[in-house]
Amino acid sequence: MSKAVSVEYRGRIAIITIDNQKQLNALTQDEYYELATYMRDIAQHDEVFITILTGKGRYFSAGANVSISSSQPDDDSDLAKHWLRTFVAGNLNITHAFYTHPKILITALNGPAIGLSAALIAFSDFIYCVPSTFLLTPFSSLGLVSEGNASRAFVQRLGIAKANEALLMSKRITAEELLSVGFVNKIFEECGKGEDEKFLGLVLEEVEERLGEHLIGSSLIQIK
């Protein structure tokens, strides 16, 4: 596993961290695969009831690293097969890992979320963020279709009006807008850009207070 994505187990909580700050936490196809693998591994840990996904640095994730599309097949006639086996399969794999994750999934947005990474977090059960957070899914401006099942998940979590702004207009959705429509549960106003450790600490305090051992873990999973 690469250092760009890592997992730490803390009793009933598993923390997945994206740390590729030089690339603003953009992920390659292989790194999205690793993220999906970690989520499925966590699903097998009976002692874990909560998964927290967060990032290091100023950005949560700048989406897909462009290097995922750098490889080309030797025979141009096999382009469709090549992309089906690589990009499409990878996209389906990470999306499936998110929408089938059995644990309580909490995303802690330490900064902006862009592209596929932004689409995937719509499957979270709770989302916390810092004031500098924004959501940007520029698929239409890049000549792409929406990824990560965003055309469905965004409508459910953002509402049809904001979902259309995000997906069709490629509009940047601010933290305040995300809070107003219920996409995020809370903005931690006391956290500045790059204060990821402080932010994660506050999120863990929130989780302990709201989802601590006073609640029955197995009940949480069954309710979800």
CSV table of C-alpha atoms in Angstrom, one decimal:
chain,number,residue,atom,x,y,z
A,1,MET,CA,0.0,0.0,0.0
A,2,SER,CA,1.2,3.5,-0.8
A,3,LYS,CA,1.8,6.2,1.8
A,4,ALA,CA,-0.8,8.4,0.0
A,5,VAL,CA,-3.6,6.5,1.7
A,6,SER,CA,-3.3,4.9,5.2
A,7,VAL,CA,-5.5,3.5,7.9
A,8,GLU,CA,-5.3,3.5,11.7
A,9,TYR,CA,-7.4,1.6,14.1
A,10,ARG,CA,-8.4,3.1,17.4
A,11,GLY,CA,-10.8,0.7,19.1
A,12,ARG,CA,-14.3,1.2,17.7
A,13,ILE,CA,-13.0,3.8,15.2
A,14,ALA,CA,-11.0,3.3,12.0
A,15,ILE,CA,-9.4,6.5,10.5
A,16,ILE,CA,-8.5,6.6,6.8
A,17,THR,CA,-6.1,9.4,5.9
A,18,ILE,CA,-5.3,10.8,2.4
A,19,ASP,CA,-1.8,12.3,2.5
A,20,ASN,CA,-0.3,13.4,-0.8
A,21,GLN,CA,-0.1,17.1,-0.1
A,22,LYS,CA,2.2,17.9,-3.0
A,23,GLN,CA,-0.6,16.9,-5.4
A,24,LEU,CA,-3.3,18.4,-3.1
A,25,ASN,CA,-4.3,14.9,-2.2
A,26,ALA,CA,-5.2,14.0,-5.8
A,27,LEU,CA,-5.4,10.2,-6.1
A,28,THR,CA,-4.3,7.9,-8.9
A,29,GLN,CA,-6.3,5.0,-10.1
A,30,ASP,CA,-4.2,2.7,-7.9
A,31,GLU,CA,-4.7,4.9,-4.9
A,32,TYR,CA,-8.4,4.9,-5.3
A,33,TYR,CA,-8.2,1.1,-5.4
A,34,GLU,CA,-6.2,1.1,-2.2
A,35,LEU,CA,-8.8,3.4,-0.6
A,36,ALA,CA,-11.6,0.9,-1.6
A,37,THR,CA,-9.5,-2.0,-0.3
A,38,TYR,CA,-9.1,-0.2,3.1
A,39,MET,CA,-12.8,0.4,3.3
A,40,ARG,CA,-13.6,-3.3,2.6
A,41,ASP,CA,-10.9,-4.3,5.2
A,42,ILE,CA,-12.5,-2.1,7.8
A,43,ALA,CA,-15.9,-3.7,7.0
A,44,GLN,CA,-14.5,-7.1,8.2
A,45,HIS,CA,-13.5,-5.7,11.7
A,46,ASP,CA,-16.3,-6.5,14.0
A,47,GLU,CA,-14.9,-4.2,16.7
A,48,VAL,CA,-15.1,-1.1,14.4
A,49,PHE,CA,-18.4,0.7,14.2
A,50,ILE,CA,-17.2,4.1,12.8
A,51,THR,CA,-15.0,4.9,9.8
A,52,ILE,CA,-13.6,8.4,9.6
A,53,LEU,CA,-12.2,9.6,6.2
A,54,THR,CA,-10.0,12.7,6.2
A,55,GLY,CA,-7.0,14.3,4.5
A,56,LYS,CA,-3.8,16.1,5.4
A,57,GLY,CA,-2.9,19.6,4.4
A,58,ARG,CA,-5.0,22.3,2.7
A,59,TYR,CA,-7.2,20.1,0.6
A,60,PHE,CA,-9.3,17.0,1.3
A,61,SER,CA,-8.7,15.8,-2.2
A,62,ALA,CA,-8.3,17.4,-5.6
A,63,GLY,CA,-9.9,14.4,-7.2
A,64,ALA,CA,-8.3,12.1,-9.7
A,65,ASN,CA,-4.6,12.5,-10.5
A,66,VAL,CA,-4.3,13.0,-14.3
A,67,SER,CA,-1.7,10.2,-14.4
A,68,ILE,CA,-4.6,7.7,-14.2
A,69,SER,CA,-5.3,8.4,-17.9
A,70,SER,CA,-1.7,8.4,-19.1
A,71,SER,CA,-1.5,4.8,-20.3
A,72,GLN,CA,-2.7,3.9,-23.7
A,73,PRO,CA,-3.3,0.6,-25.4
A,74,ASP,CA,-0.9,-0.5,-28.2
A,75,ASP,CA,-3.8,-1.0,-30.6
A,76,ASP,CA,-6.1,1.9,-31.1
A,77,SER,CA,-8.9,-0.5,-32.0
A,78,ASP,CA,-9.0,-1.7,-28.4
A,79,LEU,CA,-9.6,1.7,-26.8
A,80,ALA,CA,-13.1,0.9,-25.6
A,81,LYS,CA,-11.9,-2.4,-24.0
A,82,HIS,CA,-8.9,-0.7,-22.5
A,83,TRP,CA,-10.9,2.1,-20.8
A,84,LEU,CA,-13.6,-0.4,-19.7
A,85,ARG,CA,-10.9,-2.6,-18.0
A,86,THR,CA,-9.0,0.3,-16.4
A,87,PHE,CA,-10.9,3.6,-15.8
A,88,VAL,CA,-14.5,2.3,-15.8
A,89,ALA,CA,-13.7,-0.7,-13.6
A,90,GLY,CA,-11.8,1.4,-11.2
A,91,ASN,CA,-14.5,4.0,-10.9
A,92,LEU,CA,-17.1,1.3,-10.3
A,93,ASN,CA,-15.0,-0.4,-7.7
A,94,ILE,CA,-14.4,2.7,-5.5
A,95,THR,CA,-18.0,3.8,-5.9
A,96,HIS,CA,-19.3,0.4,-4.8
A,97,ALA,CA,-16.9,0.4,-1.8
A,98,PHE,CA,-18.5,3.7,-0.6
A,99,TYR,CA,-22.2,3.0,-1.1
A,100,THR,CA,-22.0,-0.5,0.4
A,101,HIS,CA,-19.8,0.4,3.4
A,102,PRO,CA,-21.5,-1.0,6.4
A,103,LYS,CA,-19.9,1.1,9.1
A,104,ILE,CA,-21.0,4.6,10.1
A,105,LEU,CA,-19.0,6.7,7.6
A,106,ILE,CA,-17.9,10.1,8.7
A,107,THR,CA,-16.0,12.3,6.3
A,108,ALA,CA,-13.9,15.1,7.8
A,109,LEU,CA,-13.3,17.6,5.1
A,110,ASN,CA,-10.1,19.4,6.0
A,111,GLY,CA,-10.4,21.5,2.8
A,112,PRO,CA,-11.9,21.5,-0.7
A,113,ALA,CA,-13.2,18.3,-2.3
A,114,ILE,CA,-13.0,18.1,-6.1
A,115,GLY,CA,-14.1,15.7,-8.8
A,116,LEU,CA,-14.5,12.0,-8.0
A,117,SER,CA,-13.5,12.5,-4.4
A,118,ALA,CA,-16.2,15.0,-4.0
A,119,ALA,CA,-18.8,12.7,-5.6
A,120,LEU,CA,-17.9,9.8,-3.3
A,121,ILE,CA,-18.3,11.7,0.0
A,122,ALA,CA,-22.0,12.1,-0.7
A,123,PHE,CA,-22.4,8.5,0.6
A,124,SER,CA,-21.2,9.6,4.0
A,125,ASP,CA,-23.5,9.3,7.0
A,126,PHE,CA,-22.0,12.5,8.6
A,127,ILE,CA,-19.8,15.2,7.1
A,128,TYR,CA,-17.8,17.8,9.0
A,129,CYS,CA,-15.8,20.5,7.4
A,130,VAL,CA,-13.6,23.6,7.9
A,131,PRO,CA,-14.6,27.1,6.6
A,132,SER,CA,-12.2,26.9,3.6
A,133,THR,CA,-14.0,23.8,2.3
A,134,PHE,CA,-15.8,23.9,-1.1
A,135,LEU,CA,-17.3,21.2,-3.3
A,136,LEU,CA,-16.4,21.3,-7.0
A,137,THR,CA,-17.4,18.7,-9.6
A,138,PRO,CA,-16.2,20.1,-12.9
A,139,PHE,CA,-17.2,17.2,-15.1
A,140,SER,CA,-19.2,19.2,-17.6
A,141,SER,CA,-16.5,21.7,-18.1
A,142,LEU,CA,-14.0,18.9,-18.7
A,143,GLY,CA,-16.2,17.1,-21.3
A,144,LEU,CA,-17.0,14.2,-18.9
A,145,VAL,CA,-20.0,12.6,-17.4
A,146,SER,CA,-20.5,12.7,-13.7
A,147,GLU,CA,-18.6,10.0,-11.7
A,148,GLY,CA,-19.1,8.2,-8.4
A,149,ASN,CA,-22.9,7.9,-8.9
A,150,ALA,CA,-23.0,11.7,-8.2
A,151,SER,CA,-26.1,12.2,-10.4
A,152,ARG,CA,-28.1,10.2,-7.9
A,153,ALA,CA,-26.2,10.8,-4.6
A,154,PHE,CA,-26.0,14.5,-5.0
A,155,VAL,CA,-29.7,14.9,-5.7
A,156,GLN,CA,-30.4,13.0,-2.5
A,157,ARG,CA,-27.9,14.9,-0.3
A,158,LEU,CA,-27.8,18.4,-1.9
A,159,GLY,CA,-31.3,18.6,-3.3
A,160,ILE,CA,-32.1,18.9,-7.0
A,161,ALA,CA,-31.4,22.6,-7.2
A,162,LYS,CA,-27.9,22.6,-5.8
A,163,ALA,CA,-27.1,19.2,-7.4
A,164,ASN,CA,-27.8,20.7,-10.8
A,165,GLU,CA,-25.7,23.7,-10.0
A,166,ALA,CA,-22.8,21.5,-8.9
A,167,LEU,CA,-23.1,18.9,-11.7
A,168,LEU,CA,-24.5,20.7,-14.7
A,169,MET,CA,-23.0,24.2,-14.1
A,170,SER,CA,-19.8,22.9,-12.5
A,171,LYS,CA,-20.4,25.5,-9.9
A,172,ARG,CA,-18.3,25.7,-6.7
A,173,ILE,CA,-20.5,25.0,-3.6
A,174,THR,CA,-19.2,26.8,-0.5
A,175,ALA,CA,-19.1,25.4,3.0
A,176,GLU,CA,-21.9,27.7,4.0
A,177,GLU,CA,-24.1,26.5,1.2
A,178,LEU,CA,-23.3,22.9,2.0
A,179,LEU,CA,-24.4,23.4,5.6
A,180,SER,CA,-27.6,25.2,4.6
A,181,VAL,CA,-28.8,22.3,2.5
A,182,GLY,CA,-27.7,19.7,5.0
A,183,PHE,CA,-24.8,18.2,3.0
A,184,VAL,CA,-22.5,18.9,5.9
A,185,ASN,CA,-23.5,18.5,9.5
A,186,LYS,CA,-21.2,21.1,11.0
A,187,ILE,CA,-18.5,23.7,10.1
A,188,PHE,CA,-15.6,23.9,12.6
A,189,GLU,CA,-15.2,27.7,12.4
A,190,GLU,CA,-12.1,27.6,14.7
A,191,CYS,CA,-10.0,25.7,12.2
A,192,GLY,CA,-7.9,27.5,9.5
A,193,LYS,CA,-6.3,26.3,6.3
A,194,GLY,CA,-3.9,23.4,6.9
A,195,GLU,CA,-4.9,22.9,10.5
A,196,ASP,CA,-5.8,19.3,9.8
A,197,GLU,CA,-4.5,17.8,13.1
A,198,LYS,CA,-6.5,20.4,15.1
A,199,PHE,CA,-9.6,19.7,12.9
A,200,LEU,CA,-9.3,15.9,13.3
A,201,GLY,CA,-9.0,16.3,17.0
A,202,LEU,CA,-12.2,18.3,17.2
A,203,VAL,CA,-14.0,15.8,15.0
A,204,LEU,CA,-12.9,13.0,17.2
A,205,GLU,CA,-14.3,14.9,20.2
A,206,GLU,CA,-17.6,15.4,18.4
A,207,VAL,CA,-17.7,11.7,17.5
A,208,GLU,CA,-17.0,10.7,21.1
A,209,GLU,CA,-19.7,13.0,22.4
A,210,ARG,CA,-22.4,12.1,19.8
A,211,LEU,CA,-21.5,8.6,18.8
A,212,GLY,CA,-19.5,7.4,21.9
A,213,GLU,CA,-19.8,4.2,23.9
A,214,HIS,CA,-23.1,5.4,25.4
A,215,LEU,CA,-24.6,4.1,22.1
A,216,ILE,CA,-24.6,0.4,21.2
A,217,GLY,CA,-22.4,-0.1,18.2
A,218,SER,CA,-24.3,-3.1,16.7
A,219,SER,CA,-27.5,-1.0,16.9
A,220,LEU,CA,-25.8,1.8,14.9
A,221,ILE,CA,-24.8,-0.6,12.2
A,222,GLN,CA,-28.3,-2.2,12.0
A,223,ILE,CA,-30.1,1.1,11.9
A,224,LYS,CA,-27.9,2.2,9.0
